[in-house]
Tab-separated table of C-alpha atoms in Angstrom:
chain	number	residue	atom	x	y	z
V	28	MET	CA	-0.006	0.040	-0.004
V	29	GLU	CA	1.327	3.337	-0.687
V	30	THR	CA	1.836	5.723	2.333
V	31	ARG	CA	2.236	9.339	1.286
V	32	GLU	CA	2.878	11.790	4.214
V	33	ILE	CA	3.621	15.744	4.486
V	34	ARG	CA	6.982	15.850	6.425
V	35	LYS	CA	8.696	18.905	7.590
V	36	LEU	CA	12.747	17.658	7.691
V	37	PRO	CA	14.853	17.571	10.256
V	38	ARG	CA	18.348	19.447	8.990
V	39	ARG	CA	20.260	15.940	9.118
V	40	GLU	CA	17.945	14.709	6.206
V	41	HIS	CA	18.274	18.022	4.087
V	42	ASP	CA	21.078	16.309	2.310
V	43	ARG	CA	18.161	13.890	1.108
V	44	THR	CA	16.455	16.570	-1.150
V	45	ARG	CA	19.677	17.230	-3.372
V	46	GLU	CA	18.991	14.490	-5.829
V	47	LEU	CA	15.626	16.023	-6.772
V	48	TYR	CA	17.061	19.590	-6.619
V	49	GLU	CA	19.691	18.125	-9.317
V	50	THR	CA	17.150	16.905	-11.137
V	51	VAL	CA	14.107	19.637	-11.850
V	52	PHE	CA	17.041	22.559	-11.473
V	53	SER	CA	19.688	20.902	-13.824
V	54	GLU	CA	20.697	24.299	-14.936
V	55	ASP	CA	22.544	25.177	-12.015
V	56	SER	CA	26.103	24.392	-11.987
V	57	ARG	CA	27.683	21.858	-9.398
V	58	GLN	CA	29.663	24.270	-8.099
V	59	PHE	CA	26.329	26.449	-7.082
V	60	VAL	CA	24.768	23.496	-6.182
V	61	ASP	CA	27.356	22.818	-3.657
V	62	TYR	CA	27.156	26.103	-2.350
V	63	TYR	CA	23.577	25.831	-1.788
V	64	TYR	CA	23.624	22.500	0.223
V	65	ASP	CA	26.749	23.718	2.337
V	66	GLN	CA	25.541	26.902	3.196
V	67	VAL	CA	21.907	27.722	2.425
V	68	ALA	CA	20.054	24.605	3.108
V	69	ASP	CA	22.049	23.593	6.181
V	70	GLU	CA	20.140	26.952	7.844
V	71	ASN	CA	16.762	26.674	5.653
V	72	GLU	CA	13.127	24.907	6.497
V	73	ILE	CA	12.425	21.956	3.638
V	74	TYR	CA	9.179	20.447	3.371
V	75	THR	CA	8.557	17.535	1.710
V	76	VAL	CA	5.846	15.149	0.447
V	77	GLU	CA	7.229	11.623	0.709
V	78	GLU	CA	5.679	8.252	-1.066
V	79	ASN	CA	7.393	4.943	0.939
V	80	GLY	CA	10.701	6.908	1.249
V	81	THR	CA	10.892	8.742	-2.042
V	82	ILE	CA	10.491	12.415	-2.013
V	83	CYS	CA	7.956	13.359	-4.633
V	84	SER	CA	7.822	17.120	-3.951
V	85	MET	CA	9.768	19.967	-1.644
V	86	LEU	CA	9.473	23.592	-0.833
V	87	HIS	CA	12.566	25.199	1.083
V	88	LEU	CA	11.794	28.363	3.031
V	89	ASN	CA	15.400	30.197	3.045
V	90	PRO	CA	15.417	33.150	6.223
V	91	TYR	CA	15.977	36.656	5.702
V	92	ALA	CA	15.810	39.552	7.947
V	93	VAL	CA	13.452	42.129	6.310
V	94	HIS	CA	12.867	45.542	7.100
V	95	LEU	CA	9.292	46.323	7.299
V	96	GLY	CA	8.142	49.953	8.230
V	97	SER	CA	10.301	50.886	11.099
V	98	GLN	CA	10.381	47.064	12.275
V	99	VAL	CA	12.947	44.124	11.327
V	100	PHE	CA	11.204	40.597	10.975
V	101	ASP	CA	12.551	37.116	10.440
V	102	LEU	CA	10.612	36.444	7.381
V	103	HIS	CA	11.142	33.347	4.653
V	104	TYR	CA	11.879	32.857	1.235
V	105	ILE	CA	10.057	30.333	-0.666
V	106	VAL	CA	12.290	28.570	-3.163
V	107	ALA	CA	13.334	25.419	-4.566
V	108	VAL	CA	9.367	24.409	-4.939
V	109	ALA	CA	10.034	21.106	-7.446
V	110	THR	CA	7.770	18.117	-8.164
V	111	ARG	CA	9.275	14.962	-10.014
V	112	GLU	CA	7.584	14.817	-12.954
V	113	ALA	CA	5.352	11.492	-12.729
V	114	TYR	CA	4.301	13.519	-9.447
V	115	ARG	CA	2.511	16.606	-11.084
V	116	HIS	CA	-0.733	17.836	-11.050
V	117	GLN	CA	-1.541	15.639	-8.055
V	118	GLY	CA	-1.839	18.673	-5.722
V	119	MET	CA	1.493	18.099	-3.903
V	120	MET	CA	2.562	22.009	-4.204
V	121	LYS	CA	-0.788	23.162	-2.623
V	122	SER	CA	0.034	20.886	0.207
V	123	LEU	CA	3.447	22.026	0.771
V	124	LEU	CA	2.525	25.632	0.399
V	125	LYS	CA	-0.502	25.475	2.774
V	126	LYS	CA	2.116	23.652	5.532
V	127	ALA	CA	4.539	25.981	5.403
V	128	LEU	CA	2.307	29.104	5.339
V	129	GLU	CA	0.397	28.071	8.668
V	130	ASP	CA	4.019	27.328	10.120
V	131	MET	CA	4.782	30.846	9.305
V	132	ARG	CA	1.264	32.399	10.488
V	133	GLU	CA	1.950	30.818	13.851
V	134	ARG	CA	5.353	32.463	14.206
V	135	GLU	CA	3.248	35.556	13.416
V	136	GLU	CA	5.263	36.039	10.300
V	137	PRO	CA	3.551	39.134	8.282
V	138	PHE	CA	4.565	38.144	4.620
V	139	THR	CA	6.495	35.398	2.626
V	140	PHE	CA	7.894	36.043	-0.900
V	141	LEU	CA	8.947	34.306	-3.796
V	142	MET	CA	10.337	34.194	-7.287
V	143	PRO	CA	7.794	32.876	-9.557
V	144	ALA	CA	9.086	30.432	-12.497
V	145	ASP	CA	5.314	31.482	-13.898
V	146	ALA	CA	3.015	34.161	-12.000
V	147	ALA	CA	-0.024	31.834	-12.924
V	148	ILE	CA	1.030	28.861	-10.899
V	149	TYR	CA	1.244	31.136	-7.866
V	150	GLN	CA	-1.498	33.591	-7.802
V	151	PRO	CA	-4.352	30.922	-7.722
V	152	PHE	CA	-2.658	30.797	-3.964
V	153	GLY	CA	-2.881	34.379	-3.210
V	154	PHE	CA	0.463	35.657	-4.292
V	155	THR	CA	0.876	38.860	-6.316
V	156	TYR	CA	3.942	40.969	-7.396
V	157	ILE	CA	5.255	42.952	-4.581
V	158	SER	CA	8.762	44.103	-6.535
V	159	LYS	CA	9.984	45.629	-9.771
V	160	ARG	CA	13.100	45.276	-11.338
V	161	ASN	CA	14.648	47.471	-13.961
V	162	TYR	CA	17.009	45.910	-16.512
V	163	ARG	CA	19.117	47.352	-19.103
V	164	VAL	CA	21.959	46.676	-21.128
V	165	PHE	CA	25.247	48.675	-21.503
V	166	GLU	CA	28.571	48.524	-23.712
V	167	PRO	CA	31.494	49.182	-21.530
V	168	LYS	CA	33.567	51.011	-24.139
V	169	ASP	CA	30.656	53.645	-24.359
V	170	TYR	CA	31.452	54.951	-21.101
V	171	ARG	CA	35.538	54.377	-20.526
V	172	GLY	CA	37.000	57.829	-19.752
V	173	LEU	CA	34.223	59.571	-17.959
V	174	PRO	CA	34.645	60.502	-13.861
V	175	ALA	CA	34.466	57.314	-12.407
V	176	LEU	CA	34.333	56.112	-8.405
V	177	GLU	CA	36.600	53.822	-7.152
V	178	ASN	CA	35.934	49.951	-7.743
V	179	TYR	CA	37.636	46.979	-5.962
V	180	PRO	CA	36.749	43.445	-5.498
V	181	ALA	CA	34.964	42.959	-1.389
V	182	THR	CA	36.453	40.785	0.613
V	183	MET	CA	35.335	39.145	4.051
V	184	ALA	CA	37.586	42.089	5.622
V	185	ASP	CA	35.145	44.641	3.764
V	186	VAL	CA	31.781	42.747	5.010
V	187	PRO	CA	31.316	45.823	8.456
V	188	ASP	CA	31.681	48.121	5.468
V	189	LEU	CA	28.893	46.884	2.952
V	190	ALA	CA	26.551	46.472	5.961
V	191	TRP	CA	26.774	49.940	6.801
V	192	ILE	CA	26.650	51.598	3.325
V	193	SER	CA	24.072	48.963	1.977
V	194	GLU	CA	21.464	50.165	5.438
V	195	ARG	CA	22.600	53.930	4.607
V	196	ILE	CA	21.288	53.447	1.320
V	197	LEU	CA	18.477	51.600	1.116
V	198	SER	CA	16.929	53.225	4.191
V	199	GLN	CA	16.679	56.676	2.532
V	200	ASP	CA	14.271	54.946	-0.345
V	201	TYR	CA	12.534	51.816	0.867
V	202	GLU	CA	10.160	50.461	3.299
V	203	VAL	CA	10.714	47.002	2.473
V	204	TYR	CA	14.314	45.174	2.107
V	205	THR	CA	16.351	42.576	3.255
V	206	LYS	CA	18.721	43.475	6.119
V	207	ARG	CA	22.000	43.439	4.690
V	208	THR	CA	23.727	42.588	7.718
V	209	GLU	CA	27.674	41.183	7.642
V	210	THR	CA	26.488	37.891	7.839
V	211	TYR	CA	24.086	38.566	4.600
V	212	PHE	CA	27.099	39.896	3.035
V	213	ALA	CA	29.369	36.872	4.140
V	214	ARG	CA	27.232	34.586	2.384
V	215	LEU	CA	26.705	36.665	-0.552
V	216	LEU	CA	30.462	36.654	-1.140
V	217	ASP	CA	30.502	33.025	-1.350
V	218	GLU	CA	27.135	32.636	-3.339
V	219	GLN	CA	28.852	34.890	-6.086
V	220	GLU	CA	32.160	33.092	-5.827
V	221	ALA	CA	29.753	29.959	-6.499
V	222	GLN	CA	28.356	31.729	-9.889
V	223	ARG	CA	31.792	32.991	-10.977
V	224	GLY	CA	31.267	36.437	-9.862
V	225	GLU	CA	32.299	38.914	-7.164
V	226	VAL	CA	30.832	41.683	-4.942
V	227	VAL	CA	32.149	44.625	-6.080
V	228	ILE	CA	32.655	48.277	-3.905
V	229	LEU	CA	32.337	51.673	-5.265
V	230	ALA	CA	34.448	54.027	-3.423
V	231	GLU	CA	36.050	57.763	-3.250
V	232	ASN	CA	39.216	57.661	-1.638
V	233	ARG	CA	38.603	54.541	-0.335
V	234	ASP	CA	35.412	55.433	1.509
V	235	PRO	CA	32.631	53.376	0.429
V	236	LYS	CA	29.631	54.977	-1.675
V	237	GLY	CA	28.159	51.933	-2.860
V	238	TYR	CA	28.634	48.315	-4.127
V	239	LEU	CA	27.554	46.189	-7.037
V	240	VAL	CA	26.836	42.082	-7.206
V	241	TYR	CA	27.685	40.366	-10.421
V	242	SER	CA	28.120	36.813	-11.683
V	243	ALA	CA	29.629	35.233	-14.692
V	244	GLU	CA	28.409	32.124	-15.148
V	245	ASP	CA	28.760	30.907	-19.007
V	246	ALA	CA	30.791	33.808	-19.391
V	247	HIS	CA	28.064	36.081	-19.630
V	248	VAL	CA	28.350	39.035	-17.325
V	249	GLU	CA	25.085	39.997	-15.244
V	250	ILE	CA	24.478	42.589	-12.874
V	251	ARG	CA	22.063	41.769	-10.331
V	252	GLU	CA	22.247	44.773	-8.013
V	253	LEU	CA	23.822	47.920	-7.813
V	254	ALA	CA	23.423	50.563	-5.122
V	255	VAL	CA	24.958	53.644	-4.578
V	256	GLU	CA	24.570	56.788	-2.312
V	257	LYS	CA	22.838	59.951	-3.798
V	258	GLY	CA	25.040	62.349	-5.253
V	259	CYS	CA	27.556	59.727	-6.666
V	260	GLU	CA	25.329	58.257	-9.495
V	261	GLU	CA	27.239	60.350	-12.610
V	262	ARG	CA	30.444	58.526	-11.585
V	263	VAL	CA	28.790	55.196	-11.500
V	264	MET	CA	29.177	54.126	-15.426
V	265	GLY	CA	32.347	55.248	-15.434
V	266	ALA	CA	33.145	53.267	-12.625
V	267	LEU	CA	31.530	49.953	-14.187
V	268	ALA	CA	33.642	50.427	-17.462
V	269	ASP	CA	36.609	50.051	-15.539
V	270	CYS	CA	35.376	47.251	-13.542
V	271	PHE	CA	34.459	45.210	-16.841
V	272	PHE	CA	36.512	44.838	-19.654
V	273	TYR	CA	34.475	43.775	-22.299
V	274	ASP	CA	33.444	44.596	-26.053
V	275	GLU	CA	29.788	42.788	-25.504
V	276	GLY	CA	26.960	44.059	-23.813
V	277	VAL	CA	26.585	43.615	-19.805
V	278	LYS	CA	23.504	42.957	-18.386
V	279	MET	CA	22.512	45.211	-15.651
V	280	TYR	CA	19.569	44.869	-12.839
V	281	GLY	CA	18.105	46.197	-10.175
V	282	PHE	CA	19.738	49.632	-10.437
V	283	PRO	CA	19.042	53.377	-9.406
V	284	LYS	CA	16.331	54.847	-11.530
V	285	SER	CA	18.621	57.815	-12.063
V	286	LEU	CA	21.061	55.381	-14.065
V	287	GLU	CA	17.834	54.143	-16.404
V	288	THR	CA	17.663	55.269	-19.981
V	289	GLU	CA	15.116	55.017	-23.067
V	290	ASP	CA	15.779	51.389	-23.332
V	291	THR	CA	15.634	50.389	-19.524
V	292	ILE	CA	12.909	47.795	-19.269
V	293	VAL	CA	10.697	47.275	-15.829
V	294	THR	CA	9.292	44.400	-14.926
V	295	PRO	CA	7.286	42.741	-12.210
V	296	PHE	CA	9.646	40.768	-9.929
V	297	LEU	CA	9.163	38.981	-6.380
V	298	MET	CA	5.673	37.737	-5.626
V	299	GLY	CA	4.734	38.128	-2.071
V	300	ARG	CA	1.831	36.555	-0.319
V	301	ILE	CA	0.087	37.757	3.531
V	302	VAL	CA	0.744	35.560	6.361
V	303	CYS	CA	-0.083	37.224	9.432
V	304	LEU	CA	-2.649	40.140	8.371
V	305	PRO	CA	-2.615	41.659	11.863
V	306	ALA	CA	1.372	41.405	12.168
V	307	LEU	CA	1.699	42.824	8.626
V	308	VAL	CA	-0.856	45.872	9.230
V	309	LYS	CA	0.668	46.816	12.616
V	310	SER	CA	4.173	47.458	11.173
V	311	LEU	CA	2.943	49.573	8.253
V	312	ARG	CA	3.558	53.357	8.432
V	313	ARG	CA	2.114	56.120	6.383
V	314	GLU	CA	2.991	59.584	6.169
V	315	ASN	CA	-0.719	60.478	5.114
V	316	PRO	CA	-2.775	58.452	6.944
V	317	ALA	CA	-5.352	56.041	5.662
V	318	GLU	CA	-8.498	54.371	6.305
V	319	PHE	CA	-10.354	51.577	4.776
V	320	PHE	CA	-12.920	48.946	5.195
V	321	PHE	CA	-12.827	45.401	3.681
V	322	ARG	CA	-13.824	41.672	3.595
V	323	LEU	CA	-11.255	39.414	2.783
V	324	THR	CA	-11.512	35.708	1.867
V	325	ASP	CA	-8.219	33.354	2.619
V	326	ASP	CA	-8.811	29.879	1.695
V	327	LEU	CA	-5.542	28.718	2.644
V	328	LEU	CA	-5.373	30.776	5.773
V	329	PRO	CA	-8.939	31.041	7.193
V	330	GLU	CA	-7.598	32.670	10.066
V	331	ASN	CA	-7.185	35.784	8.172
V	332	SER	CA	-10.745	35.708	6.547
V	333	GLY	CA	-12.962	38.466	7.910
V	334	CYS	CA	-14.393	41.756	7.925
V	335	TYR	CA	-12.210	44.416	8.933
V	336	ARG	CA	-11.217	48.582	9.676
V	337	CYS	CA	-7.772	48.980	9.154
V	338	ARG	CA	-6.223	52.566	9.936
V	339	ILE	CA	-2.485	53.445	8.882
V	340	GLY	CA	-0.733	56.307	10.059
V	341	LYS	CA	2.462	57.971	11.237
V	342	ASP	CA	2.690	55.511	14.190
V	343	GLY	CA	1.765	52.433	12.637
V	344	GLY	CA	-1.203	50.477	11.348
V	345	GLU	CA	-4.460	48.960	13.373
V	346	LEU	CA	-6.855	46.341	12.451
V	347	VAL	CA	-10.060	45.946	13.786
V	348	ARG	CA	-12.062	42.959	13.176
V	349	LEU	CA	-15.842	43.985	12.476
V	350	ASP	CA	-18.805	41.969	12.404
V	351	PHE	CA	-19.649	40.075	9.126
V	352	SER	CA	-21.251	42.551	6.246
V	353	GLU	CA	-21.770	41.585	2.805
V	354	GLU	CA	-21.793	45.147	2.132
V	355	LEU	CA	-18.136	45.711	2.497
V	356	GLU	CA	-15.645	45.394	-0.519
V	357	ALA	CA	-14.556	41.838	-1.187
V	358	VAL	CA	-10.703	41.585	-1.240
V	359	THR	CA	-8.393	38.749	-2.144
V	360	PRO	CA	-4.992	38.041	-0.325
V	361	GLY	CA	-2.949	39.344	-3.240
V	362	ALA	CA	-5.225	42.741	-3.929
V	363	LEU	CA	-5.035	43.361	-0.079
V	364	LEU	CA	-1.414	42.906	-0.096
V	365	GLU	CA	-1.320	45.356	-3.361
V	366	ARG	CA	-2.629	47.995	-1.459
V	367	LEU	CA	-0.692	47.565	1.823
V	368	ILE	CA	2.573	47.396	0.090
V	369	PRO	CA	3.309	49.441	-3.060
V	370	PRO	CA	5.899	47.824	-5.127
V	371	ASP	CA	8.010	51.409	-5.275
V	372	THR	CA	8.356	51.009	-1.724
V	373	VAL	CA	10.322	47.395	-1.932
V	374	PHE	CA	13.627	46.439	-2.743
V	375	LEU	CA	14.171	42.849	-2.638
V	376	HIS	CA	16.671	41.147	-5.054
V	377	GLU	CA	17.514	37.599	-3.572
V	378	VAL	CA	17.808	34.637	-5.657
V	379	VAL	CA	18.519	32.013	-3.367
């Protein structure tokens, strides 16, 4: 008789999922998978559906400290959602999502996020896009000779400077962003090495003014994130020209709006989902106070369902549960999240 069960694996069993990871995500290099299972999977949470001892489907929760309003929360990034081909379209992913969401709600995590392979897969489960990412291609030779910030590869000795400068830059423009701690950057250095890239510091007289993160897998350079202090933007492209000695175009994502050109493309990037609605509302801030009423139906997390009055002001948010009323505006978890967290206030560029 076939026995199928959902499990949250103890960490000693995390390596059991590697074979499924390599089967489904075959595009990832051996070096990157080694990095992931040596450093990331050792600290994350992994949920599986198993049948007679075989892992049929899995979902990973990778932990991140995330700024949300004036607070920092320990949230989880959903990654490595995978099902063996023979077991697809049997509801396994939904079961894993529900179990993971229930556990996150028990911890009162405000929301979770993921990078969708296809948005249509996750929209029925209450996910919606919460961040944008800009993209352009530039040729370094076109910018050589321009005024430039210094650039040099970061090492472990630079980790405190990276944590300091990233917090200084991101806190000026964003309400929601991953807190880039020293531990965050230490791991990021290893992650970029696994992707044949680096973290590069942009500086003025060795005083850090920003940073960029790039990979060079398959000999194609791709900047995945670039942040720089205001007032220094005009010297960024010259620095990039000094940093990359290529005749071919360099792909650049996640850079300041001041560096956008006519051919810049802006697309939705990461999706998010409400987990614990009261915790989310309580953490929010608005310079211009707002109040609205709604009726929420949340099939995966029915504890969130109900009729509410929501007030958000300079000192935080307040959520009051009301008696049921069909006259209130009906909203889905995705539509409500879009209203609560405007994408322009979000800076999330994580990959794993």
